[in-house]
């Protein structure tokens, strides 16, 4: 395999695996952890506001708030909120573990399918090598793909982007990767594989 074919094969391997990963991520969403409802919103602070008002700069407020902090009612509220936060975190961990396992299985199956298809198209060396590389990338890097997907979902939980915008970005990436793959495979077939086959046929012609 010459340098051009090697470059095309690696390119197909990279962009096809990215396309597969992005498509899987689009249809099979990773779980989100709702930080807003568990960590950053303290319902117990409302008790202080109810008892002491909103004038946080007065001496009376400081005295009143200290009494509320040391009260049994505030301690019970704080304990319940900590338990709810812990339960939510444990639920998220279980969902993430299930998502990671299912993702590894999906990536593994798709990787094997691509490798098998690659070997069935072995006469088209650059395309075949690209498909095989893509399958290997999906299997070997499946854990990394799942990790980045989970991290992206975690960032979205902080409110980094809206679901609508995130879906639009994913669709644009999927379409872009698909176009690149189609161009690589079609041009590889037309400009490299067909040309090589034509040259071989010309060499085999009787003189």
PDB file of N, CA, C and O in Angstrom, residues 33-102:
ATOM      1  N   UNK A  33     -26.754  14.435  35.582  1.00  0.00           N
ATOM      2  CA  UNK A  33     -26.872  14.613  37.026  1.00  0.00           C
ATOM      3  C   UNK A  33     -27.399  16.014  37.293  1.00  0.00           C
ATOM      4  O   UNK A  33     -26.802  17.001  36.866  1.00  0.00           O
ATOM      5  N   UNK A  34     -28.528  16.097  37.980  1.00  0.00           N
ATOM      6  CA  UNK A  34     -29.186  17.372  38.206  1.00  0.00           C
ATOM      7  C   UNK A  34     -28.571  18.092  39.396  1.00  0.00           C
ATOM      8  O   UNK A  34     -29.036  17.987  40.526  1.00  0.00           O
ATOM      9  N   UNK A  35     -27.481  18.832  39.135  1.00  0.00           N
ATOM     10  CA  UNK A  35     -26.820  19.577  40.208  1.00  0.00           C
ATOM     11  C   UNK A  35     -27.735  20.662  40.782  1.00  0.00           C
ATOM     12  O   UNK A  35     -27.697  20.942  41.968  1.00  0.00           O
ATOM     13  N   UNK A  36     -28.520  21.267  39.937  1.00  0.00           N
ATOM     14  CA  UNK A  36     -29.317  22.416  40.379  1.00  0.00           C
ATOM     15  C   UNK A  36     -30.278  22.059  41.498  1.00  0.00           C
ATOM     16  O   UNK A  36     -30.554  22.866  42.376  1.00  0.00           O
ATOM     17  N   UNK A  37     -30.797  20.829  41.491  1.00  0.00           N
ATOM     18  CA  UNK A  37     -31.805  20.456  42.472  1.00  0.00           C
ATOM     19  C   UNK A  37     -31.218  19.818  43.720  1.00  0.00           C
ATOM     20  O   UNK A  37     -31.940  19.582  44.682  1.00  0.00           O
ATOM     21  N   UNK A  38     -29.922  19.520  43.709  1.00  0.00           N
ATOM     22  CA  UNK A  38     -29.352  18.802  44.852  1.00  0.00           C
ATOM     23  C   UNK A  38     -28.209  19.530  45.534  1.00  0.00           C
ATOM     24  O   UNK A  38     -28.069  19.467  46.743  1.00  0.00           O
ATOM     25  N   UNK A  39     -27.383  20.211  44.777  1.00  0.00           N
ATOM     26  CA  UNK A  39     -26.169  20.762  45.356  1.00  0.00           C
ATOM     27  C   UNK A  39     -26.232  22.258  45.558  1.00  0.00           C
ATOM     28  O   UNK A  39     -25.844  22.769  46.611  1.00  0.00           O
ATOM     29  N   UNK A  40     -26.697  22.968  44.548  1.00  0.00           N
ATOM     30  CA  UNK A  40     -26.583  24.418  44.581  1.00  0.00           C
ATOM     31  C   UNK A  40     -27.829  25.130  45.112  1.00  0.00           C
ATOM     32  O   UNK A  40     -27.837  26.331  45.272  1.00  0.00           O
ATOM     33  N   UNK A  41     -28.915  24.403  45.321  1.00  0.00           N
ATOM     34  CA  UNK A  41     -30.127  25.011  45.849  1.00  0.00           C
ATOM     35  C   UNK A  41     -30.339  24.528  47.271  1.00  0.00           C
ATOM     36  O   UNK A  41     -30.642  23.363  47.491  1.00  0.00           O
ATOM     37  N   UNK A  42     -30.169  25.405  48.232  1.00  0.00           N
ATOM     38  CA  UNK A  42     -30.285  25.030  49.633  1.00  0.00           C
ATOM     39  C   UNK A  42     -31.644  25.462  50.156  1.00  0.00           C
ATOM     40  O   UNK A  42     -31.873  26.621  50.473  1.00  0.00           O
ATOM     41  N   UNK A  43     -32.549  24.486  50.242  1.00  0.00           N
ATOM     42  CA  UNK A  43     -33.894  24.797  50.722  1.00  0.00           C
ATOM     43  C   UNK A  43     -33.877  25.218  52.184  1.00  0.00           C
ATOM     44  O   UNK A  43     -34.769  25.945  52.638  1.00  0.00           O
ATOM     45  N   UNK A  44     -32.885  24.783  52.915  1.00  0.00           N
ATOM     46  CA  UNK A  44     -32.832  25.108  54.336  1.00  0.00           C
ATOM     47  C   UNK A  44     -32.577  26.598  54.583  1.00  0.00           C
ATOM     48  O   UNK A  44     -32.928  27.126  55.648  1.00  0.00           O
ATOM     49  N   UNK A  45     -31.992  27.264  53.621  1.00  0.00           N
ATOM     50  CA  UNK A  45     -31.763  28.704  53.793  1.00  0.00           C
ATOM     51  C   UNK A  45     -33.075  29.485  53.857  1.00  0.00           C
ATOM     52  O   UNK A  45     -33.117  30.598  54.387  1.00  0.00           O
ATOM     53  N   UNK A  46     -34.131  28.875  53.319  1.00  0.00           N
ATOM     54  CA  UNK A  46     -35.426  29.547  53.385  1.00  0.00           C
ATOM     55  C   UNK A  46     -35.922  29.660  54.820  1.00  0.00           C
ATOM     56  O   UNK A  46     -36.697  30.563  55.144  1.00  0.00           O
ATOM     57  N   UNK A  47     -35.491  28.727  55.666  1.00  0.00           N
ATOM     58  CA  UNK A  47     -35.879  28.796  57.075  1.00  0.00           C
ATOM     59  C   UNK A  47     -35.332  30.063  57.722  1.00  0.00           C
ATOM     60  O   UNK A  47     -36.013  30.708  58.525  1.00  0.00           O
ATOM     61  N   UNK A  48     -34.102  30.403  57.368  1.00  0.00           N
ATOM     62  CA  UNK A  48     -33.493  31.616  57.924  1.00  0.00           C
ATOM     63  C   UNK A  48     -34.231  32.846  57.437  1.00  0.00           C
ATOM     64  O   UNK A  48     -34.492  33.783  58.196  1.00  0.00           O
ATOM     65  N   UNK A  49     -34.599  32.840  56.163  1.00  0.00           N
ATOM     66  CA  UNK A  49     -35.317  33.984  55.612  1.00  0.00           C
ATOM     67  C   UNK A  49     -36.689  34.140  56.265  1.00  0.00           C
ATOM     68  O   UNK A  49     -37.147  35.250  56.529  1.00  0.00           O
ATOM     69  N   UNK A  50     -37.343  33.001  56.534  1.00  0.00           N
ATOM     70  CA  UNK A  50     -38.655  33.054  57.177  1.00  0.00           C
ATOM     71  C   UNK A  50     -38.571  33.602  58.603  1.00  0.00           C
ATOM     72  O   UNK A  50     -39.447  34.360  59.040  1.00  0.00           O
ATOM     73  N   UNK A  51     -37.504  33.207  59.307  1.00  0.00           N
ATOM     74  CA  UNK A  51     -37.378  33.604  60.707  1.00  0.00           C
ATOM     75  C   UNK A  51     -36.747  34.984  60.877  1.00  0.00           C
ATOM     76  O   UNK A  51     -37.119  35.733  61.781  1.00  0.00           O
ATOM     77  N   UNK A  52     -35.801  35.323  59.988  1.00  0.00           N
ATOM     78  CA  UNK A  52     -34.983  36.517  60.229  1.00  0.00           C
ATOM     79  C   UNK A  52     -35.155  37.617  59.173  1.00  0.00           C
ATOM     80  O   UNK A  52     -34.583  38.703  59.323  1.00  0.00           O
ATOM     81  N   UNK A  53     -35.860  37.342  58.098  1.00  0.00           N
ATOM     82  CA  UNK A  53     -36.027  38.346  57.062  1.00  0.00           C
ATOM     83  C   UNK A  53     -34.855  38.362  56.084  1.00  0.00           C
ATOM     84  O   UNK A  53     -34.042  37.433  56.042  1.00  0.00           O
ATOM     85  N   UNK A  54     -34.763  39.449  55.300  1.00  0.00           N
ATOM     86  CA  UNK A  54     -33.747  39.543  54.251  1.00  0.00           C
ATOM     87  C   UNK A  54     -32.685  40.599  54.523  1.00  0.00           C
ATOM     88  O   UNK A  54     -31.787  40.794  53.708  1.00  0.00           O
ATOM     89  N   UNK A  55     -32.764  41.266  55.645  1.00  0.00           N
ATOM     90  CA  UNK A  55     -31.774  42.306  55.964  1.00  0.00           C
ATOM     91  C   UNK A  55     -30.520  41.648  56.533  1.00  0.00           C
ATOM     92  O   UNK A  55     -30.303  41.591  57.741  1.00  0.00           O
ATOM     93  N   UNK A  56     -29.677  41.152  55.628  1.00  0.00           N
ATOM     94  CA  UNK A  56     -28.532  40.339  56.040  1.00  0.00           C
ATOM     95  C   UNK A  56     -27.396  41.146  56.661  1.00  0.00           C
ATOM     96  O   UNK A  56     -26.440  40.565  57.167  1.00  0.00           O
ATOM     97  N   UNK A  57     -27.471  42.483  56.625  1.00  0.00           N
ATOM     98  CA  UNK A  57     -26.371  43.294  57.128  1.00  0.00           C
ATOM     99  C   UNK A  57     -26.610  43.799  58.560  1.00  0.00           C
ATOM    100  O   UNK A  57     -25.746  44.440  59.145  1.00  0.00           O
ATOM    101  N   UNK A  58     -27.761  43.510  59.105  1.00  0.00           N
ATOM    102  CA  UNK A  58     -28.053  44.012  60.451  1.00  0.00           C
ATOM    103  C   UNK A  58     -27.542  43.054  61.516  1.00  0.00           C
ATOM    104  O   UNK A  58     -27.389  41.846  61.283  1.00  0.00           O
ATOM    105  N   UNK A  59     -27.300  43.607  62.703  1.00  0.00           N
ATOM    106  CA  UNK A  59     -26.829  42.787  63.820  1.00  0.00           C
ATOM    107  C   UNK A  59     -27.914  41.833  64.280  1.00  0.00           C
ATOM    108  O   UNK A  59     -27.633  40.687  64.676  1.00  0.00           O
ATOM    109  N   UNK A  60     -29.183  42.285  64.193  1.00  0.00           N
ATOM    110  CA  UNK A  60     -30.291  41.429  64.600  1.00  0.00           C
ATOM    111  C   UNK A  60     -30.388  40.195  63.708  1.00  0.00           C
ATOM    112  O   UNK A  60     -30.679  39.089  64.181  1.00  0.00           O
ATOM    113  N   UNK A  61     -30.116  40.414  62.422  1.00  0.00           N
ATOM    114  CA  UNK A  61     -30.168  39.290  61.489  1.00  0.00           C
ATOM    115  C   UNK A  61     -29.097  38.250  61.835  1.00  0.00           C
ATOM    116  O   UNK A  61     -29.367  37.046  61.812  1.00  0.00           O
ATOM    117  N   UNK A  62     -27.884  38.712  62.143  1.00  0.00           N
ATOM    118  CA  UNK A  62     -26.800  37.793  62.483  1.00  0.00           C
ATOM    119  C   UNK A  62     -27.134  36.976  63.727  1.00  0.00           C
ATOM    120  O   UNK A  62     -26.887  35.765  63.777  1.00  0.00           O
ATOM    121  N   UNK A  63     -27.708  37.639  64.712  1.00  0.00           N
ATOM    122  CA  UNK A  63     -28.081  36.938  65.940  1.00  0.00           C
ATOM    123  C   UNK A  63     -29.171  35.914  65.676  1.00  0.00           C
ATOM    124  O   UNK A  63     -29.114  34.761  66.136  1.00  0.00           O
ATOM    125  N   UNK A  64     -30.171  36.340  64.900  1.00  0.00           N
ATOM    126  CA  UNK A  64     -31.287  35.449  64.566  1.00  0.00           C
ATOM    127  C   UNK A  64     -30.835  34.258  63.738  1.00  0.00           C
ATOM    128  O   UNK A  64     -31.231  33.114  63.988  1.00  0.00           O
ATOM    129  N   UNK A  65     -29.988  34.507  62.739  1.00  0.00           N
ATOM    130  CA  UNK A  65     -29.539  33.423  61.857  1.00  0.00           C
ATOM    131  C   UNK A  65     -28.699  32.397  62.607  1.00  0.00           C
ATOM    132  O   UNK A  65     -28.787  31.194  62.331  1.00  0.00           O
ATOM    133  N   UNK A  66     -27.916  32.859  63.591  1.00  0.00           N
ATOM    134  CA  UNK A  66     -27.129  31.925  64.392  1.00  0.00           C
ATOM    135  C   UNK A  66     -28.031  30.997  65.188  1.00  0.00           C
ATOM    136  O   UNK A  66     -27.724  29.812  65.367  1.00  0.00           O
ATOM    137  N   UNK A  67     -29.144  31.532  65.671  1.00  0.00           N
ATOM    138  CA  UNK A  67     -30.094  30.716  66.426  1.00  0.00           C
ATOM    139  C   UNK A  67     -30.741  29.671  65.519  1.00  0.00           C
ATOM    140  O   UNK A  67     -30.936  28.520  65.912  1.00  0.00           O
ATOM    141  N   UNK A  68     -31.066  30.098  64.284  1.00  0.00           N
ATOM    142  CA  UNK A  68     -31.680  29.161  63.346  1.00  0.00           C
ATOM    143  C   UNK A  68     -30.696  28.056  62.966  1.00  0.00           C
ATOM    144  O   UNK A  68     -31.062  26.878  62.885  1.00  0.00           O
ATOM    145  N   UNK A  69     -29.428  28.429  62.732  1.00  0.00           N
ATOM    146  CA  UNK A  69     -28.408  27.447  62.378  1.00  0.00           C
ATOM    147  C   UNK A  69     -28.266  26.372  63.447  1.00  0.00           C
ATOM    148  O   UNK A  69     -28.014  25.198  63.152  1.00  0.00           O
ATOM    149  N   UNK A  70     -28.408  26.774  64.704  1.00  0.00           N
ATOM    150  CA  UNK A  70     -28.225  25.833  65.813  1.00  0.00           C
ATOM    151  C   UNK A  70     -29.517  25.140  66.214  1.00  0.00           C
ATOM    152  O   UNK A  70     -29.509  24.310  67.126  1.00  0.00           O
ATOM    153  N   UNK A  71     -30.599  25.422  65.536  1.00  0.00           N
ATOM    154  CA  UNK A  71     -31.883  24.820  65.892  1.00  0.00           C
ATOM    155  C   UNK A  71     -31.999  23.402  65.340  1.00  0.00           C
ATOM    156  O   UNK A  71     -31.345  23.027  64.366  1.00  0.00           O
ATOM    157  N   UNK A  72     -32.864  22.612  66.000  1.00  0.00           N
ATOM    158  CA  UNK A  72     -33.087  21.234  65.567  1.00  0.00           C
ATOM    159  C   UNK A  72     -33.775  21.190  64.205  1.00  0.00           C
ATOM    160  O   UNK A  72     -33.515  20.299  63.380  1.00  0.00           O
ATOM    161  N   UNK A  73     -34.632  22.158  63.941  1.00  0.00           N
ATOM    162  CA  UNK A  73     -35.356  22.212  62.680  1.00  0.00           C
ATOM    163  C   UNK A  73     -34.403  22.377  61.501  1.00  0.00           C
ATOM    164  O   UNK A  73     -34.537  21.696  60.468  1.00  0.00           O
ATOM    165  N   UNK A  74     -33.425  23.261  61.657  1.00  0.00           N
ATOM    166  CA  UNK A  74     -32.454  23.479  60.581  1.00  0.00           C
ATOM    167  C   UNK A  74     -31.564  22.246  60.399  1.00  0.00           C
ATOM    168  O   UNK A  74     -31.246  21.856  59.274  1.00  0.00           O
ATOM    169  N   UNK A  75     -31.164  21.627  61.504  1.00  0.00           N
ATOM    170  CA  UNK A  75     -30.324  20.428  61.423  1.00  0.00           C
ATOM    171  C   UNK A  75     -31.049  19.295  60.708  1.00  0.00           C
ATOM    172  O   UNK A  75     -30.462  18.590  59.873  1.00  0.00           O
ATOM    173  N   UNK A  76     -32.346  19.116  61.019  1.00  0.00           N
ATOM    174  CA  UNK A  76     -33.120  18.078  60.345  1.00  0.00           C
ATOM    175  C   UNK A  76     -33.270  18.364  58.857  1.00  0.00           C
ATOM    176  O   UNK A  76     -33.157  17.456  58.016  1.00  0.00           O
ATOM    177  N   UNK A  77     -33.520  19.636  58.536  1.00  0.00           N
ATOM    178  CA  UNK A  77     -33.644  20.027  57.125  1.00  0.00           C
ATOM    179  C   UNK A  77     -32.350  19.777  56.379  1.00  0.00           C
ATOM    180  O   UNK A  77     -32.345  19.240  55.260  1.00  0.00           O
ATOM    181  N   UNK A  78     -31.242  20.147  56.987  1.00  0.00           N
ATOM    182  CA  UNK A  78     -29.933  19.971  56.358  1.00  0.00           C
ATOM    183  C   UNK A  78     -29.608  18.497  56.167  1.00  0.00           C
ATOM    184  O   UNK A  78     -29.046  18.090  55.144  1.00  0.00           O
ATOM    185  N   UNK A  79     -29.983  17.681  57.148  1.00  0.00           N
ATOM    186  CA  UNK A  79     -29.728  16.243  57.056  1.00  0.00           C
ATOM    187  C   UNK A  79     -30.539  15.618  55.919  1.00  0.00           C
ATOM    188  O   UNK A  79     -30.023  14.793  55.160  1.00  0.00           O
ATOM    189  N   UNK A  80     -31.797  16.018  55.801  1.00  0.00           N
ATOM    190  CA  UNK A  80     -32.646  15.493  54.735  1.00  0.00           C
ATOM    191  C   UNK A  80     -32.108  15.881  53.365  1.00  0.00           C
ATOM    192  O   UNK A  80     -32.111  15.081  52.426  1.00  0.00           O
ATOM    193  N   UNK A  81     -31.637  17.113  53.257  1.00  0.00           N
ATOM    194  CA  UNK A  81     -31.107  17.560  51.971  1.00  0.00           C
ATOM    195  C   UNK A  81     -29.824  16.823  51.608  1.00  0.00           C
ATOM    196  O   UNK A  81     -29.610  16.469  50.447  1.00  0.00           O
ATOM    197  N   UNK A  82     -28.981  16.566  52.593  1.00  0.00           N
ATOM    198  CA  UNK A  82     -27.750  15.807  52.339  1.00  0.00           C
ATOM    199  C   UNK A  82     -28.068  14.379  51.911  1.00  0.00           C
ATOM    200  O   UNK A  82     -27.411  13.827  51.021  1.00  0.00           O
ATOM    201  N   UNK A  83     -29.080  13.786  52.531  1.00  0.00           N
ATOM    202  CA  UNK A  83     -29.482  12.437  52.160  1.00  0.00           C
ATOM    203  C   UNK A  83     -30.043  12.405  50.738  1.00  0.00           C
ATOM    204  O   UNK A  83     -29.753  11.485  49.968  1.00  0.00           O
ATOM    205  N   UNK A  84     -30.855  13.426  50.406  1.00  0.00           N
ATOM    206  CA  UNK A  84     -31.414  13.499  49.045  1.00  0.00           C
ATOM    207  C   UNK A  84     -30.307  13.674  48.012  1.00  0.00           C
ATOM    208  O   UNK A  84     -30.335  13.067  46.936  1.00  0.00           O
ATOM    209  N   UNK A  85     -29.316  14.493  48.345  1.00  0.00           N
ATOM    210  CA  UNK A  85     -28.195  14.711  47.433  1.00  0.00           C
ATOM    211  C   UNK A  85     -27.386  13.432  47.256  1.00  0.00           C
ATOM    212  O   UNK A  85     -26.966  13.097  46.140  1.00  0.00           O
ATOM    213  N   UNK A  86     -27.186  12.700  48.358  1.00  0.00           N
ATOM    214  CA  UNK A  86     -26.437  11.451  48.295  1.00  0.00           C
ATOM    215  C   UNK A  86     -27.182  10.404  47.470  1.00  0.00           C
ATOM    216  O   UNK A  86     -26.584   9.686  46.658  1.00  0.00           O
ATOM    217  N   UNK A  87     -28.510  10.324  47.659  1.00  0.00           N
ATOM    218  CA  UNK A  87     -29.317   9.372  46.889  1.00  0.00           C
ATOM    219  C   UNK A  87     -29.274   9.706  45.396  1.00  0.00           C
ATOM    220  O   UNK A  87     -29.180   8.809  44.550  1.00  0.00           O
ATOM    221  N   UNK A  88     -29.352  10.996  45.079  1.00  0.00           N
ATOM    222  CA  UNK A  88     -29.303  11.414  43.687  1.00  0.00           C
ATOM    223  C   UNK A  88     -27.958  11.072  43.051  1.00  0.00           C
ATOM    224  O   UNK A  88     -27.890  10.636  41.900  1.00  0.00           O
ATOM    225  N   UNK A  89     -26.881  11.266  43.809  1.00  0.00           N
ATOM    226  CA  UNK A  89     -25.549  10.958  43.303  1.00  0.00           C
ATOM    227  C   UNK A  89     -25.385   9.455  43.083  1.00  0.00           C
ATOM    228  O   UNK A  89     -24.822   9.024  42.068  1.00  0.00           O
ATOM    229  N   UNK A  90     -25.875   8.643  44.021  1.00  0.00           N
ATOM    230  CA  UNK A  90     -25.784   7.186  43.873  1.00  0.00           C
ATOM    231  C   UNK A  90     -26.585   6.700  42.669  1.00  0.00           C
ATOM    232  O   UNK A  90     -26.154   5.801  41.942  1.00  0.00           O
ATOM    233  N   UNK A  91     -27.756   7.314  42.461  1.00  0.00           N
ATOM    234  CA  UNK A  91     -28.577   6.960  41.309  1.00  0.00           C
ATOM    235  C   UNK A  91     -27.855   7.293  40.013  1.00  0.00           C
ATOM    236  O   UNK A  91     -27.863   6.511  39.052  1.00  0.00           O
ATOM    237  N   UNK A  92     -27.199   8.459  39.992  1.00  0.00           N
ATOM    238  CA  UNK A  92     -26.455   8.871  38.799  1.00  0.00           C
ATOM    239  C   UNK A  92     -25.293   7.921  38.532  1.00  0.00           C
ATOM    240  O   UNK A  92     -25.024   7.566  37.375  1.00  0.00           O
ATOM    241  N   UNK A  93     -24.599   7.481  39.593  1.00  0.00           N
ATOM    242  CA  UNK A  93     -23.475   6.559  39.424  1.00  0.00           C
ATOM    243  C   UNK A  93     -23.932   5.239  38.821  1.00  0.00           C
ATOM    244  O   UNK A  93     -23.281   4.683  37.923  1.00  0.00           O
ATOM    245  N   UNK A  94     -25.067   4.727  39.301  1.00  0.00           N
ATOM    246  CA  UNK A  94     -25.585   3.468  38.762  1.00  0.00           C
ATOM    247  C   UNK A  94     -25.982   3.616  37.299  1.00  0.00           C
ATOM    248  O   UNK A  94     -25.710   2.736  36.472  1.00  0.00           O
ATOM    249  N   UNK A  95     -26.626   4.732  36.972  1.00  0.00           N
ATOM    250  CA  UNK A  95     -27.008   4.980  35.582  1.00  0.00           C
ATOM    251  C   UNK A  95     -25.787   5.115  34.684  1.00  0.00           C
ATOM    252  O   UNK A  95     -25.783   4.630  33.547  1.00  0.00           O
ATOM    253  N   UNK A  96     -24.739   5.769  35.201  1.00  0.00           N
ATOM    254  CA  UNK A  96     -23.507   5.951  34.421  1.00  0.00           C
ATOM    255  C   UNK A  96     -22.814   4.616  34.173  1.00  0.00           C
ATOM    256  O   UNK A  96     -22.296   4.364  33.074  1.00  0.00           O
ATOM    257  N   UNK A  97     -22.790   3.753  35.202  1.00  0.00           N
ATOM    258  CA  UNK A  97     -22.170   2.434  35.046  1.00  0.00           C
ATOM    259  C   UNK A  97     -22.920   1.600  34.012  1.00  0.00           C
ATOM    260  O   UNK A  97     -22.308   0.928  33.174  1.00  0.00           O
ATOM    261  N   UNK A  98     -24.253   1.660  34.051  1.00  0.00           N
ATOM    262  CA  UNK A  98     -25.054   0.928  33.070  1.00  0.00           C
ATOM    263  C   UNK A  98     -24.832   1.481  31.667  1.00  0.00           C
ATOM    264  O   UNK A  98     -24.697   0.719  30.698  1.00  0.00           O
ATOM    265  N   UNK A  99     -24.770   2.814  31.568  1.00  0.00           N
ATOM    266  CA  UNK A  99     -24.539   3.444  30.267  1.00  0.00           C
ATOM    267  C   UNK A  99     -23.178   3.046  29.704  1.00  0.00           C
ATOM    268  O   UNK A  99     -23.053   2.739  28.511  1.00  0.00           O
ATOM    269  N   UNK A 100     -22.154   3.065  30.544  1.00  0.00           N
ATOM    270  CA  UNK A 100     -20.803   2.706  30.095  1.00  0.00           C
ATOM    271  C   UNK A 100     -20.756   1.268  29.598  1.00  0.00           C
ATOM    272  O   UNK A 100     -20.161   0.979  28.545  1.00  0.00           O
ATOM    273  N   UNK A 101     -21.384   0.351  30.344  1.00  0.00           N
ATOM    274  CA  UNK A 101     -21.400  -1.060  29.941  1.00  0.00           C
ATOM    275  C   UNK A 101     -22.115  -1.243  28.611  1.00  0.00           C
ATOM    276  O   UNK A 101     -21.611  -1.909  27.696  1.00  0.00           O
ATOM    277  N   UNK A 102     -23.294  -0.634  28.480  1.00  0.00           N
ATOM    278  CA  UNK A 102     -24.048  -0.753  27.224  1.00  0.00           C
ATOM    279  C   UNK A 102     -23.290  -0.135  26.051  1.00  0.00           C
ATOM    280  O   UNK A 102     -23.306  -0.668  24.937  1.00  0.00           O
TER     281      UNK A 102
END
